[in-house]
PDB file of C-alpha atoms in Angstrom:
ATOM      1  CA  MET A   1      36.623 -59.673 -50.350  1.00 59.00           C
ATOM      2  CA  ALA A   2      37.586 -55.986 -50.188  1.00 62.00           C
ATOM      3  CA  LEU A   3      34.793 -53.440 -50.357  1.00 68.00           C
ATOM      4  CA  ARG A   4      35.107 -51.146 -53.359  1.00 65.00           C
ATOM      5  CA  ILE A   5      33.546 -47.861 -52.273  1.00 63.00           C
ATOM      6  CA  GLU A   6      34.830 -45.027 -54.442  1.00 57.00           C
ATOM      7  CA  THR A   7      33.555 -42.124 -52.324  1.00 59.00           C
ATOM      8  CA  PRO A   8      33.421 -42.961 -48.622  1.00 76.00           C
ATOM      9  CA  LEU A   9      31.309 -40.832 -46.329  1.00 91.00           C
ATOM     10  CA  PRO A  10      32.975 -38.213 -44.155  1.00 96.00           C
ATOM     11  CA  GLU A  11      33.627 -39.608 -40.695  1.00 96.00           C
ATOM     12  CA  THR A  12      31.179 -37.084 -39.240  1.00 98.00           C
ATOM     13  CA  ALA A  13      28.395 -38.498 -41.415  1.00 98.00           C
ATOM     14  CA  LEU A  14      29.141 -41.993 -40.191  1.00 97.00           C
ATOM     15  CA  VAL A  15      29.162 -40.774 -36.583  1.00 98.00           C
ATOM     16  CA  LEU A  16      25.657 -39.341 -36.953  1.00 98.00           C
ATOM     17  CA  LEU A  17      24.298 -42.458 -38.643  1.00 98.00           C
ATOM     18  CA  ARG A  18      25.750 -44.671 -35.921  1.00 98.00           C
ATOM     19  CA  HIS A  19      24.304 -42.408 -33.244  1.00 98.00           C
ATOM     20  CA  CYS A  20      20.801 -42.596 -34.720  1.00 98.00           C
ATOM     21  CA  TYR A  21      20.969 -46.365 -35.126  1.00 98.00           C
ATOM     22  CA  ARG A  22      22.163 -46.800 -31.546  1.00 98.00           C
ATOM     23  CA  PHE A  23      19.414 -44.522 -30.260  1.00 98.00           C
ATOM     24  CA  VAL A  24      16.653 -46.513 -31.962  1.00 98.00           C
ATOM     25  CA  ASN A  25      18.034 -49.948 -31.160  1.00 97.00           C
ATOM     26  CA  GLU A  26      19.360 -49.343 -27.648  1.00 96.00           C
ATOM     27  CA  ASP A  27      18.630 -46.006 -25.962  1.00 96.00           C
ATOM     28  CA  TRP A  28      14.968 -45.607 -26.906  1.00 96.00           C
ATOM     29  CA  GLN A  29      14.123 -49.053 -25.570  1.00 93.00           C
ATOM     30  CA  HIS A  30      14.951 -47.899 -22.030  1.00 94.00           C
ATOM     31  CA  LEU A  31      13.656 -44.322 -22.022  1.00 95.00           C
ATOM     32  CA  PRO A  32      10.360 -43.284 -20.384  1.00 94.00           C
ATOM     33  CA  ARG A  33       7.534 -42.291 -22.735  1.00 94.00           C
ATOM     34  CA  ASN A  34       5.466 -39.141 -22.373  1.00 94.00           C
ATOM     35  CA  GLU A  35       1.885 -38.300 -23.356  1.00 92.00           C
ATOM     36  CA  SER A  36       2.686 -36.624 -26.687  1.00 92.00           C
ATOM     37  CA  ALA A  37       1.676 -38.175 -29.999  1.00 90.00           C
ATOM     38  CA  ASP A  38       5.152 -39.614 -30.596  1.00 94.00           C
ATOM     39  CA  GLN A  39       5.733 -40.424 -26.891  1.00 96.00           C
ATOM     40  CA  GLY A  40       8.702 -38.055 -26.785  1.00 95.00           C
ATOM     41  CA  PHE A  41      10.683 -39.830 -29.502  1.00 97.00           C
ATOM     42  CA  GLU A  42      11.624 -36.655 -31.367  1.00 95.00           C
ATOM     43  CA  VAL A  43      12.535 -34.709 -28.234  1.00 96.00           C
ATOM     44  CA  LYS A  44      14.607 -37.536 -26.779  1.00 97.00           C
ATOM     45  CA  LEU A  45      16.547 -38.162 -29.972  1.00 98.00           C
ATOM     46  CA  ARG A  46      17.306 -34.460 -30.303  1.00 97.00           C
ATOM     47  CA  GLU A  47      18.431 -34.334 -26.662  1.00 97.00           C
ATOM     48  CA  SER A  48      20.709 -37.303 -27.264  1.00 98.00           C
ATOM     49  CA  CYS A  49      22.307 -35.460 -30.187  1.00 98.00           C
ATOM     50  CA  VAL A  50      22.903 -32.422 -27.981  1.00 97.00           C
ATOM     51  CA  THR A  51      24.409 -34.396 -25.099  1.00 97.00           C
ATOM     52  CA  LYS A  52      26.323 -37.125 -26.933  1.00 97.00           C
ATOM     53  CA  LEU A  53      27.554 -35.565 -30.175  1.00 98.00           C
ATOM     54  CA  ALA A  54      30.438 -33.384 -29.033  1.00 96.00           C
ATOM     55  CA  GLY A  55      31.245 -30.541 -31.392  1.00 97.00           C
ATOM     56  CA  TRP A  56      27.957 -30.741 -33.291  1.00 98.00           C
ATOM     57  CA  GLU A  57      25.483 -27.894 -33.769  1.00 97.00           C
ATOM     58  CA  VAL A  58      21.963 -29.201 -33.216  1.00 98.00           C
ATOM     59  CA  SER A  59      18.860 -27.290 -34.269  1.00 96.00           C
ATOM     60  CA  GLN A  60      16.117 -26.180 -31.939  1.00 93.00           C
ATOM     61  CA  HIS A  61      12.984 -28.266 -31.439  1.00 87.00           C
ATOM     62  CA  ARG A  62      10.572 -27.963 -34.380  1.00 84.00           C
ATOM     63  CA  GLU A  63      13.136 -26.226 -36.580  1.00 92.00           C
ATOM     64  CA  MET A  64      11.656 -24.169 -39.448  1.00 95.00           C
ATOM     65  CA  ASN A  65      14.763 -22.724 -41.143  1.00 95.00           C
ATOM     66  CA  LEU A  66      16.928 -25.826 -41.549  1.00 94.00           C
ATOM     67  CA  GLY A  67      18.985 -24.701 -38.570  1.00 93.00           C
ATOM     68  CA  MET A  68      20.685 -22.018 -40.673  1.00 95.00           C
ATOM     69  CA  GLN A  69      18.083 -19.248 -40.982  1.00 94.00           C
ATOM     70  CA  LEU A  70      17.247 -20.400 -44.512  1.00 95.00           C
ATOM     71  CA  ILE A  71      14.023 -19.860 -46.399  1.00 96.00           C
ATOM     72  CA  THR A  72      12.529 -21.929 -49.195  1.00 97.00           C
ATOM     73  CA  ALA A  73      11.964 -21.478 -52.914  1.00 96.00           C
ATOM     74  CA  SER A  74       8.231 -21.898 -52.356  1.00 97.00           C
ATOM     75  CA  GLY A  75       8.189 -19.217 -49.675  1.00 97.00           C
ATOM     76  CA  VAL A  76       6.596 -21.680 -47.256  1.00 96.00           C
ATOM     77  CA  LEU A  77       8.746 -22.853 -44.365  1.00 96.00           C
ATOM     78  CA  HIS A  78       8.846 -26.540 -43.433  1.00 96.00           C
ATOM     79  CA  GLU A  79       9.296 -28.100 -40.043  1.00 95.00           C
ATOM     80  CA  VAL A  80      12.343 -30.347 -39.926  1.00 96.00           C
ATOM     81  CA  ASP A  81      12.641 -32.573 -36.878  1.00 96.00           C
ATOM     82  CA  VAL A  82      16.399 -32.275 -36.336  1.00 97.00           C
ATOM     83  CA  VAL A  83      19.291 -30.690 -38.195  1.00 98.00           C
ATOM     84  CA  ALA A  84      22.735 -31.664 -36.898  1.00 98.00           C
ATOM     85  CA  ARG A  85      25.871 -30.052 -38.337  1.00 98.00           C
ATOM     86  CA  HIS A  86      29.551 -30.797 -38.046  1.00 98.00           C
ATOM     87  CA  GLU A  87      31.885 -29.801 -40.862  1.00 97.00           C
ATOM     88  CA  PRO A  88      31.492 -30.983 -43.578  1.00 97.00           C
ATOM     89  CA  THR A  89      28.245 -32.819 -42.763  1.00 98.00           C
ATOM     90  CA  VAL A  90      24.729 -31.410 -42.592  1.00 98.00           C
ATOM     91  CA  GLY A  91      22.449 -34.117 -41.219  1.00 98.00           C
ATOM     92  CA  ILE A  92      18.738 -33.571 -41.886  1.00 98.00           C
ATOM     93  CA  LEU A  93      16.557 -35.930 -39.860  1.00 98.00           C
ATOM     94  CA  GLU A  94      12.936 -36.993 -40.172  1.00 97.00           C
ATOM     95  CA  LEU A  95      11.711 -38.878 -37.099  1.00 97.00           C
ATOM     96  CA  LYS A  96       8.668 -41.142 -36.742  1.00 97.00           C
ATOM     97  CA  ASN A  97       7.302 -43.175 -33.852  1.00 96.00           C
ATOM     98  CA  ARG A  98       4.037 -44.629 -35.177  1.00 93.00           C
ATOM     99  CA  ALA A  99       3.127 -48.177 -34.274  1.00 87.00           C
ATOM    100  CA  GLU A 100      -0.163 -48.160 -36.161  1.00 90.00           C
ATOM    101  CA  TRP A 101       1.123 -46.449 -39.308  1.00 91.00           C
ATOM    102  CA  PRO A 102       4.676 -47.345 -40.361  1.00 93.00           C
ATOM    103  CA  PRO A 103       6.536 -44.866 -42.581  1.00 97.00           C
ATOM    104  CA  GLU A 104       5.389 -45.258 -46.176  1.00 97.00           C
ATOM    105  CA  LYS A 105       6.317 -43.686 -49.485  1.00 98.00           C
ATOM    106  CA  ASN A 106       4.390 -40.437 -49.014  1.00 98.00           C
ATOM    107  CA  ASP A 107       6.194 -39.737 -45.731  1.00 98.00           C
ATOM    108  CA  VAL A 108       9.524 -40.173 -47.484  1.00 98.00           C
ATOM    109  CA  ILE A 109       8.583 -38.149 -50.568  1.00 98.00           C
ATOM    110  CA  VAL A 110       7.349 -35.236 -48.446  1.00 98.00           C
ATOM    111  CA  PHE A 111      10.630 -35.289 -46.512  1.00 98.00           C
ATOM    112  CA  PHE A 112      12.588 -35.268 -49.782  1.00 98.00           C
ATOM    113  CA  ALA A 113      10.456 -32.405 -51.107  1.00 98.00           C
ATOM    114  CA  LYS A 114      11.160 -30.312 -48.009  1.00 97.00           C
ATOM    115  CA  ILE A 115      14.901 -30.651 -48.553  1.00 97.00           C
ATOM    116  CA  LEU A 116      14.548 -29.881 -52.255  1.00 97.00           C
ATOM    117  CA  ASP A 117      12.549 -26.732 -51.490  1.00 97.00           C
ATOM    118  CA  TYR A 118      15.460 -25.395 -49.438  1.00 97.00           C
ATOM    119  CA  LEU A 119      18.045 -26.502 -52.005  1.00 96.00           C
ATOM    120  CA  CYS A 120      16.252 -24.763 -54.856  1.00 95.00           C
ATOM    121  CA  LEU A 121      16.799 -21.393 -53.198  1.00 95.00           C
ATOM    122  CA  THR A 122      20.159 -22.091 -51.554  1.00 95.00           C
ATOM    123  CA  PRO A 123      22.346 -24.209 -53.872  1.00 95.00           C
ATOM    124  CA  VAL A 124      25.404 -23.515 -51.681  1.00 93.00           C
ATOM    125  CA  LEU A 125      24.037 -26.106 -49.257  1.00 95.00           C
ATOM    126  CA  LEU A 126      25.590 -28.594 -51.650  1.00 95.00           C
ATOM    127  CA  ARG A 127      29.055 -27.412 -50.674  1.00 95.00           C
ATOM    128  CA  SER A 128      28.444 -29.330 -47.475  1.00 97.00           C
ATOM    129  CA  TYR A 129      27.919 -33.078 -47.332  1.00 97.00           C
ATOM    130  CA  LEU A 130      24.139 -33.528 -47.182  1.00 98.00           C
ATOM    131  CA  LEU A 131      22.988 -36.461 -45.091  1.00 98.00           C
ATOM    132  CA  PRO A 132      19.203 -36.991 -45.173  1.00 98.00           C
ATOM    133  CA  ILE A 133      18.183 -39.600 -42.584  1.00 98.00           C
ATOM    134  CA  PHE A 134      14.726 -41.060 -41.966  1.00 98.00           C
ATOM    135  CA  VAL A 135      14.587 -42.571 -38.481  1.00 98.00           C
ATOM    136  CA  SER A 136      11.664 -44.745 -37.390  1.00 98.00           C
ATOM    137  CA  SER A 137      11.160 -46.536 -34.096  1.00 97.00           C
ATOM    138  CA  TYR A 138       9.065 -49.128 -35.971  1.00 97.00           C
ATOM    139  CA  PRO A 139       9.829 -51.034 -39.196  1.00 97.00           C
ATOM    140  CA  PHE A 140       9.231 -49.253 -42.494  1.00 98.00           C
ATOM    141  CA  GLU A 141       6.349 -50.137 -44.740  1.00 97.00           C
ATOM    142  CA  GLN A 142       7.702 -51.661 -47.960  1.00 97.00           C
ATOM    143  CA  SER A 143       7.008 -48.625 -50.153  1.00 97.00           C
ATOM    144  CA  GLY A 144       8.559 -46.273 -47.604  1.00 98.00           C
ATOM    145  CA  LEU A 145      11.810 -48.179 -47.527  1.00 98.00           C
ATOM    146  CA  ALA A 146      11.857 -48.413 -51.326  1.00 98.00           C
ATOM    147  CA  ALA A 147      11.367 -44.645 -51.589  1.00 98.00           C
ATOM    148  CA  CYS A 148      14.287 -44.086 -49.215  1.00 98.00           C
ATOM    149  CA  LEU A 149      16.565 -46.162 -51.417  1.00 98.00           C
ATOM    150  CA  GLY A 150      15.429 -44.496 -54.627  1.00 97.00           C
ATOM    151  CA  LEU A 151      15.747 -40.968 -53.241  1.00 98.00           C
ATOM    152  CA  GLY A 152      19.075 -41.389 -51.474  1.00 97.00           C
ATOM    153  CA  ILE A 153      17.663 -41.118 -47.966  1.00 98.00           C
ATOM    154  CA  HIS A 154      19.303 -43.222 -45.259  1.00 98.00           C
ATOM    155  CA  PRO A 155      16.656 -45.358 -43.491  1.00 98.00           C
ATOM    156  CA  ILE A 156      17.157 -46.337 -39.855  1.00 98.00           C
ATOM    157  CA  ALA A 157      14.778 -48.529 -37.861  1.00 98.00           C
ATOM    158  CA  PRO A 158      14.994 -51.434 -35.405  1.00 97.00           C
ATOM    159  CA  GLN A 159      17.574 -53.865 -36.816  1.00 97.00           C
ATOM    160  CA  LEU A 160      17.735 -51.830 -40.023  1.00 98.00           C
ATOM    161  CA  ARG A 161      21.085 -50.236 -40.758  1.00 98.00           C
ATOM    162  CA  PRO A 162      21.584 -47.967 -43.776  1.00 98.00           C
ATOM    163  CA  LEU A 163      24.198 -48.966 -46.330  1.00 97.00           C
ATOM    164  CA  PRO A 164      27.033 -46.832 -44.882  1.00 96.00           C
ATOM    165  CA  ILE A 165      26.756 -48.587 -41.511  1.00 97.00           C
ATOM    166  CA  LEU A 166      26.690 -51.988 -43.194  1.00 96.00           C
ATOM    167  CA  ILE A 167      29.838 -51.018 -45.089  1.00 95.00           C
ATOM    168  CA  ASP A 168      31.476 -49.741 -41.912  1.00 94.00           C
ATOM    169  CA  ASN A 169      30.645 -52.967 -40.093  1.00 95.00           C
ATOM    170  CA  ALA A 170      32.055 -55.013 -42.968  1.00 95.00           C
ATOM    171  CA  ASN A 171      35.254 -52.972 -42.883  1.00 92.00           C
ATOM    172  CA  ARG A 172      35.537 -53.455 -39.116  1.00 94.00           C
ATOM    173  CA  MET A 173      35.084 -57.208 -39.485  1.00 95.00           C
ATOM    174  CA  THR A 174      37.698 -57.237 -42.230  1.00 93.00           C
ATOM    175  CA  GLY A 175      40.031 -55.402 -39.868  1.00 93.00           C
ATOM    176  CA  GLU A 176      39.540 -58.062 -37.200  1.00 95.00           C
ATOM    177  CA  MET A 177      40.328 -60.802 -39.697  1.00 93.00           C
ATOM    178  CA  ASP A 178      43.426 -58.920 -40.829  1.00 92.00           C
ATOM    179  CA  LYS A 179      44.537 -58.965 -37.180  1.00 94.00           C
ATOM    180  CA  GLY A 180      44.271 -62.734 -37.063  1.00 94.00           C
ATOM    181  CA  VAL A 181      40.653 -63.557 -36.231  1.00 95.00           C
ATOM    182  CA  THR A 182      39.818 -66.768 -38.094  1.00 95.00           C
ATOM    183  CA  LEU A 183      36.362 -67.815 -39.259  1.00 95.00           C
ATOM    184  CA  SER A 184      35.196 -71.234 -40.347  1.00 96.00           C
ATOM    185  CA  PRO A 185      35.295 -71.908 -44.112  1.00 96.00           C
ATOM    186  CA  GLU A 186      31.502 -71.631 -44.195  1.00 97.00           C
ATOM    187  CA  ASP A 187      31.466 -68.261 -42.437  1.00 97.00           C
ATOM    188  CA  THR A 188      34.389 -66.997 -44.513  1.00 96.00           C
ATOM    189  CA  HIS A 189      32.405 -67.810 -47.643  1.00 96.00           C
ATOM    190  CA  ALA A 190      29.310 -66.175 -46.125  1.00 97.00           C
ATOM    191  CA  PHE A 191      31.305 -63.028 -45.342  1.00 96.00           C
ATOM    192  CA  ASP A 192      32.666 -62.856 -48.894  1.00 95.00           C
ATOM    193  CA  ASP A 193      29.131 -63.268 -50.226  1.00 96.00           C
ATOM    194  CA  PHE A 194      27.897 -60.541 -47.860  1.00 96.00           C
ATOM    195  CA  CYS A 195      30.593 -58.149 -49.115  1.00 95.00           C
ATOM    196  CA  ALA A 196      29.841 -58.962 -52.754  1.00 94.00           C
ATOM    197  CA  LYS A 197      26.141 -58.221 -52.294  1.00 96.00           C
ATOM    198  CA  LEU A 198      26.965 -55.044 -50.391  1.00 95.00           C
ATOM    199  CA  ASN A 199      29.254 -53.920 -53.208  1.00 94.00           C
ATOM    200  CA  HIS A 200      26.535 -54.611 -55.752  1.00 95.00           C
ATOM    201  CA  MET A 201      23.827 -52.691 -53.910  1.00 96.00           C
ATOM    202  CA  THR A 202      26.152 -49.768 -53.206  1.00 95.00           C
ATOM    203  CA  SER A 203      27.042 -49.570 -56.889  1.00 93.00           C
ATOM    204  CA  LEU A 204      23.396 -49.673 -57.954  1.00 96.00           C
ATOM    205  CA  LEU A 205      22.351 -46.888 -55.579  1.00 96.00           C
ATOM    206  CA  ALA A 206      25.400 -44.613 -55.812  1.00 94.00           C
ATOM    207  CA  GLY A 207      23.616 -42.168 -58.105  1.00 95.00           C
ATOM    208  CA  ALA A 208      20.723 -41.728 -55.678  1.00 97.00           C
ATOM    209  CA  ASP A 209      22.888 -40.059 -53.050  1.00 96.00           C
ATOM    210  CA  ALA A 210      22.075 -36.361 -52.734  1.00 96.00           C
ATOM    211  CA  ASN A 211      25.742 -35.448 -53.082  1.00 96.00           C
ATOM    212  CA  ALA A 212      25.916 -37.325 -56.389  1.00 95.00           C
ATOM    213  CA  ARG A 213      22.449 -36.408 -57.680  1.00 96.00           C
ATOM    214  CA  PHE A 214      22.743 -32.660 -57.082  1.00 96.00           C
ATOM    215  CA  ASP A 215      25.540 -30.223 -57.813  1.00 95.00           C
ATOM    216  CA  CYS A 216      26.059 -26.534 -57.089  1.00 93.00           C
ATOM    217  CA  PHE A 217      27.358 -24.569 -60.088  1.00 90.00           C
ATOM    218  CA  ASN A 218      27.235 -21.236 -58.282  1.00 91.00           C
ATOM    219  CA  ASP A 219      25.126 -19.375 -55.726  1.00 89.00           C
ATOM    220  CA  LEU A 220      22.199 -19.247 -58.152  1.00 90.00           C
ATOM    221  CA  THR A 221      22.429 -22.485 -60.099  1.00 93.00           C
ATOM    222  CA  ILE A 222      21.765 -26.073 -59.117  1.00 94.00           C
ATOM    223  CA  ALA A 223      22.216 -29.098 -61.384  1.00 94.00           C
ATOM    224  CA  VAL A 224      20.335 -32.377 -61.074  1.00 95.00           C
ATOM    225  CA  ARG A 225      21.624 -35.641 -62.523  1.00 95.00           C
ATOM    226  CA  ALA A 226      18.977 -38.070 -63.687  1.00 96.00           C
ATOM    227  CA  PHE A 227      18.871 -41.276 -61.694  1.00 94.00           C
ATOM    228  CA  GLY A 228      16.296 -44.032 -61.726  1.00 90.00           C
ATOM    229  CA  GLY A 229      15.256 -47.249 -63.371  1.00 91.00           C
ATOM    230  CA  ILE A 230      16.474 -49.296 -60.416  1.00 93.00           C
ATOM    231  CA  ALA A 231      14.147 -51.981 -59.052  1.00 93.00           C
ATOM    232  CA  VAL A 232      14.205 -50.510 -55.556  1.00 95.00           C
ATOM    233  CA  THR A 233      11.212 -52.561 -54.421  1.00 94.00           C
ATOM    234  CA  GLU A 234      13.326 -55.676 -54.909  1.00 94.00           C
ATOM    235  CA  LEU A 235      16.301 -54.084 -53.155  1.00 97.00           C
ATOM    236  CA  VAL A 236      14.181 -53.586 -50.034  1.00 97.00           C
ATOM    237  CA  ASP A 237      14.206 -57.310 -49.305  1.00 97.00           C
ATOM    238  CA  ASP A 238      17.904 -57.457 -50.139  1.00 98.00           C
ATOM    239  CA  LEU A 239      18.666 -54.654 -47.671  1.00 98.00           C
ATOM    240  CA  ARG A 240      16.741 -56.411 -44.919  1.00 98.00           C
ATOM    241  CA  ALA A 241      18.542 -59.668 -45.695  1.00 98.00           C
ATOM    242  CA  LEU A 242      21.926 -57.916 -45.600  1.00 98.00           C
ATOM    243  CA  ASN A 243      21.048 -56.474 -42.208  1.00 98.00           C
ATOM    244  CA  GLY A 244      20.157 -59.885 -40.859  1.00 98.00           C
ATOM    245  CA  GLU A 245      23.374 -61.382 -42.185  1.00 98.00           C
ATOM    246  CA  CYS A 246      25.374 -58.457 -40.815  1.00 98.00           C
ATOM    247  CA  SER A 247      24.008 -59.081 -37.310  1.00 98.00           C
ATOM    248  CA  ARG A 248      24.838 -62.775 -37.595  1.00 98.00           C
ATOM    249  CA  LEU A 249      28.369 -62.151 -38.854  1.00 98.00           C
ATOM    250  CA  ILE A 250      29.079 -59.628 -36.103  1.00 97.00           C
ATOM    251  CA  LYS A 251      28.248 -62.319 -33.538  1.00 97.00           C
ATOM    252  CA  VAL A 252      30.408 -64.836 -35.391  1.00 97.00           C
ATOM    253  CA  VAL A 253      33.408 -62.489 -35.446  1.00 97.00           C
ATOM    254  CA  ARG A 254      32.988 -61.579 -31.773  1.00 96.00           C
ATOM    255  CA  THR A 255      32.827 -65.239 -30.828  1.00 96.00           C
ATOM    256  CA  ALA A 256      35.906 -66.038 -32.916  1.00 95.00           C
ATOM    257  CA  LYS A 257      37.760 -63.078 -31.420  1.00 90.00           C
ATOM    258  CA  GLY A 258      37.010 -64.231 -27.894  1.00 86.00           C
ATOM    259  CA  SER A 259      37.951 -67.858 -28.467  1.00 63.00           C
TER     260      SER A 259
END
């Protein structure tokens, strides 16, 4: 089944999402911890962006001006963990490494409010592709993940890919099958079902994306499109299930490719 995504992400946005997912699921597992509250998670992820994302501009540690010397509508500056920019993408990252207190809805809403406070004074930010990402080294609490989905924030955690990475993986698997990789009838059906569910969730949440929800009329005017009424708490379990099936299908395709 072909994926029907009307507005694909810029390649730079996908690069940053992949980088964050790889950091949480691979790099961080092998890095030494320090004595800070987050064991160096924020510093190490930022350093990985600096060293591994060629051509990107990465903000300083504990950035207070969104990496662009911006101020807020409230007049109060907000610390943003990492801002990574590569035309046309502006990635805004919130990072958490809390074993005893997984990210929950208030963490996500505060992150969203920080971004909105900058947007309300600088609508021209919307001429870039905004990519809000919430990265956690531990699984999200249910309400936190639901808030991410409802507010158009891309959640990344161990074995948790955001929708764009799931779509990218599905497209890559489709490409392998187009080249001649053959799956069993059962796995072919499972892949079609995976794509159908991915299409459905993407369609449901399309309006939550910051680039669809907000629009810049001019330097002084921002428009907000209403979006809501989606049962995001139910979609949380669906997203986790899609991630599990994605991991399984990747192994199936790799095995079939090597046989």
